[in-house]
PDB file of C-alpha atoms and ligand atoms in Angstrom:
ATOM      1  CA  MET C  26     -84.682-121.623  28.092  1.00 74.00           C
ATOM      2  CA  SER C  27     -84.330-121.718  24.348  1.00 89.00           C
ATOM      3  CA  ASP C  28     -83.113-118.726  22.425  1.00 95.00           C
ATOM      4  CA  PHE C  29     -86.384-118.604  20.492  1.00 96.00           C
ATOM      5  CA  TYR C  30     -88.410-118.482  23.689  1.00 96.00           C
ATOM      6  CA  LYS C  31     -86.297-115.655  25.089  1.00 96.00           C
ATOM      7  CA  LYS C  32     -86.413-113.835  21.779  1.00 97.00           C
ATOM      8  CA  ILE C  33     -90.187-113.728  21.583  1.00 97.00           C
ATOM      9  CA  LEU C  34     -90.491-112.197  25.055  1.00 97.00           C
ATOM     10  CA  GLU C  35     -87.961-109.550  24.053  1.00 98.00           C
ATOM     11  CA  ASN C  36     -89.839-109.027  20.772  1.00 98.00           C
ATOM     12  CA  ASN C  37     -92.951-108.280  22.773  1.00 98.00           C
ATOM     13  CA  LYS C  38     -91.193-105.583  24.789  1.00 98.00           C
ATOM     14  CA  LYS C  39     -89.833-104.014  21.613  1.00 98.00           C
ATOM     15  CA  TRP C  40     -93.262-104.129  19.961  1.00 98.00           C
ATOM     16  CA  VAL C  41     -94.849-102.330  22.899  1.00 98.00           C
ATOM     17  CA  GLU C  42     -92.177 -99.651  22.807  1.00 98.00           C
ATOM     18  CA  GLU C  43     -92.620 -99.164  19.076  1.00 98.00           C
ATOM     19  CA  LYS C  44     -96.395 -98.801  19.362  1.00 97.00           C
ATOM     20  CA  LEU C  45     -96.118 -96.357  22.258  1.00 98.00           C
ATOM     21  CA  ALA C  46     -93.535 -94.280  20.396  1.00 98.00           C
ATOM     22  CA  ILE C  47     -96.089 -93.714  17.620  1.00 97.00           C
ATOM     23  CA  ASP C  48     -99.131 -93.331  19.895  1.00 97.00           C
ATOM     24  CA  LYS C  49     -98.796 -93.189  23.653  1.00 98.00           C
ATOM     25  CA  ASP C  50    -102.471 -94.073  24.074  1.00 98.00           C
ATOM     26  CA  PHE C  51    -102.358 -97.088  21.705  1.00 97.00           C
ATOM     27  CA  PHE C  52    -103.071 -99.743  24.352  1.00 98.00           C
ATOM     28  CA  LYS C  53    -105.186 -97.478  26.517  1.00 98.00           C
ATOM     29  CA  ASP C  54    -107.537 -96.940  23.571  1.00 97.00           C
ATOM     30  CA  LEU C  55    -107.602-100.635  22.587  1.00 97.00           C
ATOM     31  CA  ALA C  56    -108.508-101.602  26.158  1.00 98.00           C
ATOM     32  CA  LYS C  57    -111.711 -99.579  25.872  1.00 97.00           C
ATOM     33  CA  GLY C  58    -113.292-102.176  23.528  1.00 96.00           C
ATOM     34  CA  GLN C  59    -113.323-103.694  20.074  1.00 97.00           C
ATOM     35  CA  ASN C  60    -115.374-102.955  17.031  1.00 97.00           C
ATOM     36  CA  PRO C  61    -113.849-105.048  14.231  1.00 98.00           C
ATOM     37  CA  PRO C  62    -115.648-105.043  10.835  1.00 98.00           C
ATOM     38  CA  LEU C  63    -114.348-108.461   9.883  1.00 98.00           C
ATOM     39  CA  LEU C  64    -114.387-112.092  11.039  1.00 98.00           C
ATOM     40  CA  TRP C  65    -111.565-114.154   9.593  1.00 98.00           C
ATOM     41  CA  ILE C  66    -111.831-117.913   9.398  1.00 98.00           C
ATOM     42  CA  GLY C  67    -108.479-119.296   8.369  1.00 98.00           C
ATOM     43  CA  CYS C  68    -106.128-122.255   8.566  1.00 98.00           C
ATOM     44  CA  SER C  69    -103.966-122.787  11.647  1.00 98.00           C
ATOM     45  CA  ASP C  70    -100.938-123.033   9.364  1.00 98.00           C
ATOM     46  CA  SER C  71     -98.136-120.846  10.774  1.00 98.00           C
ATOM     47  CA  ARG C  72     -97.485-119.340   7.340  1.00 98.00           C
ATOM     48  CA  VAL C  73    -100.918-117.694   7.057  1.00 98.00           C
ATOM     49  CA  PRO C  74    -101.029-115.047   9.837  1.00 97.00           C
ATOM     50  CA  ALA C  75    -104.416-113.348   9.462  1.00 97.00           C
ATOM     51  CA  ASN C  76    -103.639-109.804  10.565  1.00 97.00           C
ATOM     52  CA  GLU C  77    -100.255-109.599   8.927  1.00 97.00           C
ATOM     53  CA  ILE C  78    -101.215-110.567   5.367  1.00 97.00           C
ATOM     54  CA  ILE C  79    -104.062-108.044   5.221  1.00 98.00           C
ATOM     55  CA  GLY C  80    -102.241-105.253   7.060  1.00 97.00           C
ATOM     56  CA  ALA C  81    -104.874-105.238   9.801  1.00 97.00           C
ATOM     57  CA  ALA C  82    -104.112-103.526  13.105  1.00 96.00           C
ATOM     58  CA  PRO C  83    -105.148-104.864  16.510  1.00 97.00           C
ATOM     59  CA  GLY C  84    -108.895-104.284  16.854  1.00 97.00           C
ATOM     60  CA  GLU C  85    -109.660-104.686  13.137  1.00 98.00           C
ATOM     61  CA  VAL C  86    -110.181-108.416  12.715  1.00 98.00           C
ATOM     62  CA  PHE C  87    -111.854-111.106  14.863  1.00 98.00           C
ATOM     63  CA  VAL C  88    -110.087-114.385  14.151  1.00 98.00           C
ATOM     64  CA  HIS C  89    -110.917-118.091  14.206  1.00 98.00           C
ATOM     65  CA  ARG C  90    -108.402-120.594  12.898  1.00 98.00           C
ATOM     66  CA  ASN C  91    -108.423-124.351  12.673  1.00 98.00           C
ATOM     67  CA  ILE C  92    -106.949-127.029  10.462  1.00 98.00           C
ATOM     68  CA  ALA C  93    -107.989-126.363   6.862  1.00 98.00           C
ATOM     69  CA  ASN C  94    -110.291-123.418   7.733  1.00 98.00           C
ATOM     70  CA  MET C  95    -113.332-125.572   8.282  1.00 98.00           C
ATOM     71  CA  VAL C  96    -116.861-124.511   9.190  1.00 98.00           C
ATOM     72  CA  ILE C  97    -118.362-127.554  10.866  1.00 98.00           C
ATOM     73  CA  HIS C  98    -121.909-126.796  11.903  1.00 95.00           C
ATOM     74  CA  SER C  99    -121.686-128.811  15.128  1.00 97.00           C
ATOM     75  CA  ASP C 100    -118.341-127.283  16.207  1.00 98.00           C
ATOM     76  CA  MET C 101    -119.170-125.309  19.353  1.00 98.00           C
ATOM     77  CA  ASN C 102    -115.917-123.382  19.107  1.00 98.00           C
ATOM     78  CA  MET C 103    -116.675-122.108  15.598  1.00 98.00           C
ATOM     79  CA  LEU C 104    -120.351-121.484  16.414  1.00 98.00           C
ATOM     80  CA  SER C 105    -119.448-119.475  19.529  1.00 98.00           C
ATOM     81  CA  VAL C 106    -116.984-117.332  17.590  1.00 98.00           C
ATOM     82  CA  LEU C 107    -119.517-116.837  14.805  1.00 98.00           C
ATOM     83  CA  ASP C 108    -122.347-115.977  17.182  1.00 98.00           C
ATOM     84  CA  TYR C 109    -120.277-113.460  19.101  1.00 98.00           C
ATOM     85  CA  ALA C 110    -118.932-111.891  15.886  1.00 98.00           C
ATOM     86  CA  VAL C 111    -122.339-111.620  14.233  1.00 98.00           C
ATOM     87  CA  ASN C 112    -124.622-110.864  17.175  1.00 98.00           C
ATOM     88  CA  ALA C 113    -122.413-109.001  19.650  1.00 98.00           C
ATOM     89  CA  LEU C 114    -119.785-107.340  17.433  1.00 98.00           C
ATOM     90  CA  LYS C 115    -122.074-106.929  14.411  1.00 98.00           C
ATOM     91  CA  ILE C 116    -119.226-107.611  11.998  1.00 98.00           C
ATOM     92  CA  LYS C 117    -120.094-106.827   8.382  1.00 98.00           C
ATOM     93  CA  HIS C 118    -117.811-109.280   6.538  1.00 98.00           C
ATOM     94  CA  ILE C 119    -116.703-112.848   7.041  1.00 98.00           C
ATOM     95  CA  ILE C 120    -113.744-114.114   5.049  1.00 98.00           C
ATOM     96  CA  VAL C 121    -112.959-117.788   4.802  1.00 98.00           C
ATOM     97  CA  CYS C 122    -109.327-117.856   3.784  1.00 98.00           C
ATOM     98  CA  GLY C 123    -107.767-121.133   2.651  1.00 98.00           C
ATOM     99  CA  HIS C 124    -104.338-121.497   1.230  1.00 98.00           C
ATOM    100  CA  TYR C 125    -102.623-123.439  -1.538  1.00 98.00           C
ATOM    101  CA  GLY C 126    -100.393-126.188  -0.163  1.00 98.00           C
ATOM    102  CA  CYS C 127    -102.741-126.822   2.800  1.00 98.00           C
ATOM    103  CA  GLY C 128    -101.613-129.935   4.678  1.00 98.00           C
ATOM    104  CA  GLY C 129    -105.139-130.697   5.855  1.00 98.00           C
ATOM    105  CA  VAL C 130    -106.563-130.633   2.345  1.00 98.00           C
ATOM    106  CA  LYS C 131    -103.613-132.693   1.085  1.00 98.00           C
ATOM    107  CA  ALA C 132    -104.177-135.292   3.788  1.00 98.00           C
ATOM    108  CA  ALA C 133    -107.853-135.482   2.801  1.00 98.00           C
ATOM    109  CA  MET C 134    -106.812-136.455  -0.744  1.00 96.00           C
ATOM    110  CA  GLY C 135    -104.731-139.339   0.529  1.00 96.00           C
ATOM    111  CA  ASN C 136    -105.312-142.521   2.521  1.00 97.00           C
ATOM    112  CA  GLU C 137    -102.705-142.372   5.245  1.00 97.00           C
ATOM    113  CA  SER C 138    -103.941-142.387   8.845  1.00 97.00           C
ATOM    114  CA  ILE C 139    -102.373-139.561  10.862  1.00 94.00           C
ATOM    115  CA  GLY C 140    -104.228-140.045  14.153  1.00 96.00           C
ATOM    116  CA  ILE C 141    -107.211-138.340  15.748  1.00 96.00           C
ATOM    117  CA  ILE C 142    -107.007-135.650  13.075  1.00 96.00           C
ATOM    118  CA  ASP C 143    -108.356-138.283  10.598  1.00 97.00           C
ATOM    119  CA  ASN C 144    -111.777-137.542  12.058  1.00 97.00           C
ATOM    120  CA  TRP C 145    -111.463-133.796  11.421  1.00 97.00           C
ATOM    121  CA  ILE C 146    -110.169-134.435   7.926  1.00 98.00           C
ATOM    122  CA  ARG C 147    -113.172-136.678   7.275  1.00 98.00           C
ATOM    123  CA  HIS C 148    -115.192-133.485   6.741  1.00 98.00           C
ATOM    124  CA  ILE C 149    -112.821-132.528   3.910  1.00 98.00           C
ATOM    125  CA  LYS C 150    -113.059-136.012   2.418  1.00 98.00           C
ATOM    126  CA  ASP C 151    -116.842-135.554   2.267  1.00 98.00           C
ATOM    127  CA  ILE C 152    -116.255-132.455   0.146  1.00 98.00           C
ATOM    128  CA  TYR C 153    -114.046-134.481  -2.169  1.00 98.00           C
ATOM    129  CA  ARG C 154    -116.882-136.963  -2.584  1.00 98.00           C
ATOM    130  CA  TYR C 155    -119.395-134.191  -3.439  1.00 97.00           C
ATOM    131  CA  HIS C 156    -117.058-132.992  -6.193  1.00 98.00           C
ATOM    132  CA  GLN C 157    -115.493-136.327  -7.105  1.00 97.00           C
ATOM    133  CA  THR C 158    -116.407-136.390 -10.772  1.00 98.00           C
ATOM    134  CA  TYR C 159    -114.842-132.985 -11.388  1.00 98.00           C
ATOM    135  CA  LEU C 160    -111.793-133.493  -9.176  1.00 98.00           C
ATOM    136  CA  ASP C 161    -111.026-136.977 -10.489  1.00 97.00           C
ATOM    137  CA  SER C 162    -111.130-135.525 -14.019  1.00 98.00           C
ATOM    138  CA  ILE C 163    -108.115-133.326 -13.269  1.00 98.00           C
ATOM    139  CA  ILE C 164    -105.129-135.447 -14.264  1.00 97.00           C
ATOM    140  CA  ASP C 165    -102.370-133.241 -12.908  1.00 98.00           C
ATOM    141  CA  GLU C 166    -102.159-133.911  -9.167  1.00 96.00           C
ATOM    142  CA  LYS C 167    -100.923-130.415  -8.258  1.00 97.00           C
ATOM    143  CA  GLU C 168    -103.733-128.846 -10.222  1.00 98.00           C
ATOM    144  CA  ARG C 169    -106.261-131.178  -8.611  1.00 98.00           C
ATOM    145  CA  PHE C 170    -104.875-130.210  -5.171  1.00 98.00           C
ATOM    146  CA  ASN C 171    -105.195-126.499  -5.972  1.00 98.00           C
ATOM    147  CA  LYS C 172    -108.753-126.883  -7.203  1.00 98.00           C
ATOM    148  CA  PHE C 173    -109.644-128.908  -4.130  1.00 98.00           C
ATOM    149  CA  VAL C 174    -108.307-126.124  -1.894  1.00 98.00           C
ATOM    150  CA  GLU C 175    -110.559-123.644  -3.758  1.00 98.00           C
ATOM    151  CA  ILE C 176    -113.610-125.887  -3.661  1.00 98.00           C
ATOM    152  CA  ASN C 177    -113.124-126.476   0.081  1.00 98.00           C
ATOM    153  CA  VAL C 178    -113.143-122.724   0.723  1.00 98.00           C
ATOM    154  CA  LYS C 179    -116.300-122.280  -1.344  1.00 98.00           C
ATOM    155  CA  GLU C 180    -118.023-125.066   0.581  1.00 98.00           C
ATOM    156  CA  GLN C 181    -117.093-123.439   3.868  1.00 98.00           C
ATOM    157  CA  VAL C 182    -118.551-120.145   2.665  1.00 98.00           C
ATOM    158  CA  TYR C 183    -121.807-121.959   1.913  1.00 98.00           C
ATOM    159  CA  ASP C 184    -121.637-123.822   5.233  1.00 98.00           C
ATOM    160  CA  LEU C 185    -121.487-120.430   7.006  1.00 98.00           C
ATOM    161  CA  ALA C 186    -124.525-119.258   5.034  1.00 98.00           C
ATOM    162  CA  LYS C 187    -126.379-122.412   6.090  1.00 98.00           C
ATOM    163  CA  THR C 188    -125.946-121.715   9.818  1.00 98.00           C
ATOM    164  CA  SER C 189    -128.968-120.510  11.789  1.00 98.00           C
ATOM    165  CA  ILE C 190    -126.802-117.663  13.113  1.00 98.00           C
ATOM    166  CA  VAL C 191    -126.069-116.149   9.704  1.00 98.00           C
ATOM    167  CA  GLN C 192    -129.570-116.760   8.313  1.00 98.00           C
ATOM    168  CA  ALA C 193    -131.169-115.126  11.361  1.00 98.00           C
ATOM    169  CA  ALA C 194    -128.923-112.085  10.911  1.00 98.00           C
ATOM    170  CA  TRP C 195    -129.968-111.739   7.287  1.00 98.00           C
ATOM    171  CA  LYS C 196    -133.598-112.183   8.255  1.00 97.00           C
ATOM    172  CA  SER C 197    -133.301-109.260  10.698  1.00 97.00           C
ATOM    173  CA  GLY C 198    -131.858-107.085   7.935  1.00 97.00           C
ATOM    174  CA  GLN C 199    -128.298-107.083   9.265  1.00 98.00           C
ATOM    175  CA  GLU C 200    -125.635-106.200   6.682  1.00 97.00           C
ATOM    176  CA  LEU C 201    -123.395-109.260   6.416  1.00 98.00           C
ATOM    177  CA  SER C 202    -121.486-110.711   3.471  1.00 98.00           C
ATOM    178  CA  ILE C 203    -119.404-113.860   3.289  1.00 98.00           C
ATOM    179  CA  HIS C 204    -116.383-114.130   1.018  1.00 98.00           C
ATOM    180  CA  GLY C 205    -113.905-116.879   0.010  1.00 98.00           C
ATOM    181  CA  TRP C 206    -110.185-116.294  -0.478  1.00 98.00           C
ATOM    182  CA  VAL C 207    -107.161-118.449  -1.137  1.00 98.00           C
ATOM    183  CA  TYR C 208    -103.712-117.330  -0.004  1.00 98.00           C
ATOM    184  CA  GLY C 209    -100.623-118.204  -2.049  1.00 98.00           C
ATOM    185  CA  LEU C 210     -97.834-119.341   0.282  1.00 97.00           C
ATOM    186  CA  ASN C 211     -95.263-118.754  -2.443  1.00 97.00           C
ATOM    187  CA  SER C 212     -96.490-115.362  -3.582  1.00 98.00           C
ATOM    188  CA  GLY C 213     -98.049-113.692  -0.545  1.00 98.00           C
ATOM    189  CA  TYR C 214    -101.057-112.689  -2.603  1.00 98.00           C
ATOM    190  CA  VAL C 215    -104.643-113.680  -1.921  1.00 98.00           C
ATOM    191  CA  THR C 216    -107.023-114.711  -4.714  1.00 98.00           C
ATOM    192  CA  ASP C 217    -110.641-113.645  -4.223  1.00 98.00           C
ATOM    193  CA  LEU C 218    -112.728-116.641  -5.351  1.00 98.00           C
ATOM    194  CA  ASP C 219    -115.636-114.278  -5.996  1.00 97.00           C
ATOM    195  CA  VAL C 220    -118.140-116.242  -3.934  1.00 96.00           C
ATOM    196  CA  ASN C 221    -119.861-113.362  -2.203  1.00 95.00           C
ATOM    197  CA  ILE C 222    -123.012-114.365  -0.361  1.00 97.00           C
ATOM    198  CA  ASP C 223    -125.269-111.872   1.379  1.00 97.00           C
ATOM    199  CA  SER C 224    -128.579-113.705   1.499  1.00 96.00           C
ATOM    200  CA  ASN C 225    -129.846-117.263   1.855  1.00 95.00           C
ATOM    201  CA  GLU C 226    -131.383-117.236  -1.617  1.00 94.00           C
ATOM    202  CA  LYS C 227    -128.321-118.862  -3.174  1.00 91.00           C
ATOM    203  CA  LEU C 228    -128.654-121.892  -0.876  1.00 96.00           C
ATOM    204  CA  ASP C 229    -130.331-125.079  -1.944  1.00 95.00           C
ATOM    205  CA  ASN C 230    -133.958-124.883  -0.864  1.00 97.00           C
ATOM    206  CA  VAL C 231    -133.543-127.562   1.806  1.00 97.00           C
ATOM    207  CA  TYR C 232    -131.105-125.350   3.734  1.00 97.00           C
ATOM    208  CA  GLN C 233    -133.187-122.141   3.648  1.00 97.00           C
ATOM    209  CA  LEU C 234    -134.557-121.437   7.133  1.00 97.00           C
ATOM    210  CA  LYS C 235    -137.847-119.650   7.663  1.00 95.00           C
ATOM    211  CA  PHE C 236    -138.123-117.662  10.884  1.00 92.00           C
TER     212      PHE C 236
HETATM  213 CO1  LIG S 324    -103.709-125.312   5.884  1.00 76.31          CO
END
């Protein structure tokens, strides 16, 4: 077995001991149930660990991650996570957190075929097309990449607001706001994109559902 594989099992034992040294009931209490106030939708990238970068303890954040933090309205995985978070856990905030230097977003800007993932990345290419005039006007490629990362996050925030799950929650008076962040791999800081949606009124009329 590799050293890394052995190490992570040892790390787990150490982590349990550390937690129990501070609070002997730590795991006993967690086992009783969860009541997280936040759903995190982030990139699968190994450098953007949800709990760690926001100092969240176990039990504080419900997490969904996929390549390029996408909210695809026909993705049963995402919809199931969202439904459980909103309707069972009654989470109050959803954060879509992208990150600068995202490989998925970068791939969407290019033409190279990578394999089956091309079909996932197609969704990001569609977003490029919606914002093509603006993005093509940015001469500096790095700057264009950064802006595309930000635009992608904003679109995913709106895509969450368009779901029947979120709109039904708002209709029933449930407190729920959706936010967009971008994490800086080279700084550790998140930038709040200041897209905070807490009703369906900001959506184009065609997406507004009546119940
Ligand atoms: Co990424």
